[in-house]
Amino acid sequence: MSIELSRNYARDLDERDELASFRAQFINIDPAMVYMDGNSLGRLPAQTPQRVEQIVREEWGEKLIRSWGINWFNAPIQIGEKIAQLIGAGTGQVAVSDSTTVNLYKLAMSALMLKPERKKIVTDTLNFPSDLYMLQGCSHVLGGKHHIQMLEPADGLRVDTQRVLDAIDDDTALVTLSHVVFKSGAMYDAKTISEYAHQKGALVLWDLSHSVGSVPVELDEWGADFAVGCTYKYLNGGPGAPAFLYVRRDLQSQAISPIWGWYGQRSPFSFELDYSPAEGIQRFLTGTPPVFSLLSIEPGVDLLLEAGIQRLRKKSIQLTTYMIDLFDASLADMGFSLGTPRDANLRGSHVSLRHPDGYRINRALIEEMNTIPDFREPDNIRLGMTPLYTSFQDVWESVDRIKRVLSEKRNLHFAETRLKIT
Ligand SMILES: *Cc1c(COP(=O)(O)O)cnc(C)c1O
């Protein structure tokens, strides 16, 4: 066995990892568990329970309604400003609000209303289904005159850039894609696509759910118009934490949310009877935010800002490359194929391993091997590598445990019937 395949080699990599100390900044109740699903639900930052306790006891229990004026009312914008630093957005363009799905609706509708004469929406079949449902909903609400062109990737990973460009024409109102694709982890060339869409007079909306906190995002530099993304994945904001949205500054005066709530009104506390949208990003807010979840986002974001996106990206590439090397050496001949691009420049921070019996292998990993990836139809086992806390030994262990599931035929202990939640 070559040294690169040994567990000791993984240990050496961990010893040389400049971000290694961040692992201790997260709650880790069971050190034997290998958690490879930070791309679906990030771990709990060690600071968060104290912060939640403070919100409950001090800010709610003691200060009561006064907390709205102290730090609650403006939190969607203030926390948005912190997230902005992770996605290359200058001030005044990002806010935290609602869910990713609802934000996508607000921004897609804004875009379509800005291009009333155009009838085409370009996306792909690998987009997160909720995004596609939202686009169908937008089209429905607007009278069904829009055509949604869902490009099909030839390689199952992502659509070739040229094919995306070819689909954008003079009738295209909106191009919207997940920057990092949720199944394959493949990454789109956002700058090229955004620039070309603008040449054709179309608007662009990026879903950054699998990008934020794991890969460099440069919304201002790309010239993106709109973006949305999750806070409970790589940002470690906690289950159901509200999402963020970005609207480019020079669009803000024309773009309008389709949901007219008091939080987006020019002067929320004047309680005027007629709606008049606030200046700036505030107009994309809707109603009272979920304060506990909203404020709980901050400790995770602070850790990412401290680590810095360049160092995070560097480690993420090392982790995913290491996973692919181990895959080539020991899993490729066990019926697996790689469901993620080999070129590190074309991938985010998870690796998908495809196997005809992927569903049952994934079940066996979770229930018998204390290893938590997730499964996405039809055959993807997704292994998320969160550069803040995933170690090289986690990568080594997960490959070793996958091998053991197959050599010990543990996948056969489970039924093919899908559980409701995978
Ligand atoms: C996780 C994810 C979402 C989640 O949307 P919710 O509204 O939070 O359920 C949306 N889009 C993409 C691409 C995702 O990966």
Short mmCIF file of C-alpha atoms in Angstrom, two decimals, residues 84 87-95 107 110-111 114-115 173-174 190-191 193-199 201-206 218-228 245-256 279-284:
data_model
loop_
_atom_site.label_atom_id
_atom_site.label_comp_id
_atom_site.label_asym_id
_atom_site.label_seq_id
_atom_site.Cartn_x
_atom_site.Cartn_y
_atom_site.Cartn_z
CA ALA A 84 -22.20 40.17 1.62
CA ILE A 87 -20.17 36.70 -1.75
CA GLY A 88 -18.29 39.66 -3.16
CA ALA A 89 -21.11 42.14 -2.69
CA GLY A 90 -20.57 45.79 -1.75
CA THR A 91 -22.74 47.31 0.98
CA GLY A 92 -26.48 47.82 0.69
CA GLN A 93 -27.20 44.89 -1.61
CA VAL A 94 -27.80 41.87 0.67
CA ALA A 95 -30.51 41.18 3.24
CA LEU A 107 -36.49 38.04 -7.28
CA SER A 110 -38.99 41.18 -10.04
CA ALA A 111 -36.87 40.19 -13.01
CA LEU A 114 -38.62 44.29 -15.46
CA LYS A 115 -38.70 42.49 -18.83
CA ALA A 173 -36.03 37.62 -19.74
CA LEU A 174 -34.18 35.62 -17.11
CA ALA A 190 -21.07 32.61 -13.54
CA LYS A 191 -19.11 35.53 -14.92
CA ILE A 193 -22.90 33.52 -18.33
CA SER A 194 -23.85 36.77 -16.56
CA GLU A 195 -21.94 38.90 -19.07
CA TYR A 196 -23.41 37.15 -22.07
CA ALA A 197 -26.95 37.38 -20.67
CA HIS A 198 -26.48 41.13 -20.31
CA GLN A 199 -25.28 41.43 -23.90
CA GLY A 201 -30.54 42.09 -22.59
CA ALA A 202 -31.51 39.32 -20.14
CA LEU A 203 -31.27 39.36 -16.34
CA VAL A 204 -29.45 36.73 -14.24
CA LEU A 205 -30.37 35.19 -10.89
CA TRP A 206 -27.90 32.87 -9.17
CA GLU A 218 -17.94 37.62 -6.70
CA LEU A 219 -21.44 38.91 -7.39
CA ASP A 220 -20.39 42.50 -8.08
CA GLU A 221 -17.54 41.45 -10.32
CA TRP A 222 -19.69 38.95 -12.21
CA GLY A 223 -22.22 41.70 -12.79
CA ALA A 224 -24.96 39.46 -11.37
CA ASP A 225 -28.40 41.03 -11.11
CA PHE A 226 -29.94 38.89 -8.40
CA ALA A 227 -28.90 36.08 -6.08
CA VAL A 228 -30.40 33.98 -3.30
CA LEU A 245 -31.05 37.71 -1.16
CA TYR A 246 -28.93 40.05 -3.27
CA VAL A 247 -30.15 42.73 -5.65
CA ARG A 248 -27.58 44.74 -7.57
CA ARG A 249 -27.57 48.33 -6.39
CA ASP A 250 -28.43 50.00 -9.68
CA LEU A 251 -31.46 47.73 -10.15
CA GLN A 252 -32.89 48.46 -6.74
CA SER A 253 -34.82 51.57 -7.70
CA GLN A 254 -36.64 49.81 -10.55
CA ALA A 255 -36.99 46.27 -9.25
CA ILE A 256 -39.97 45.63 -7.05
CA GLU A 279 -35.31 52.71 -0.87
CA GLY A 280 -32.59 50.12 -1.32
CA ILE A 281 -32.50 46.46 -0.36
CA GLN A 282 -35.04 46.96 2.46
CA ARG A 283 -37.84 46.86 -0.14
CA PHE A 284 -37.24 43.13 -0.62
#
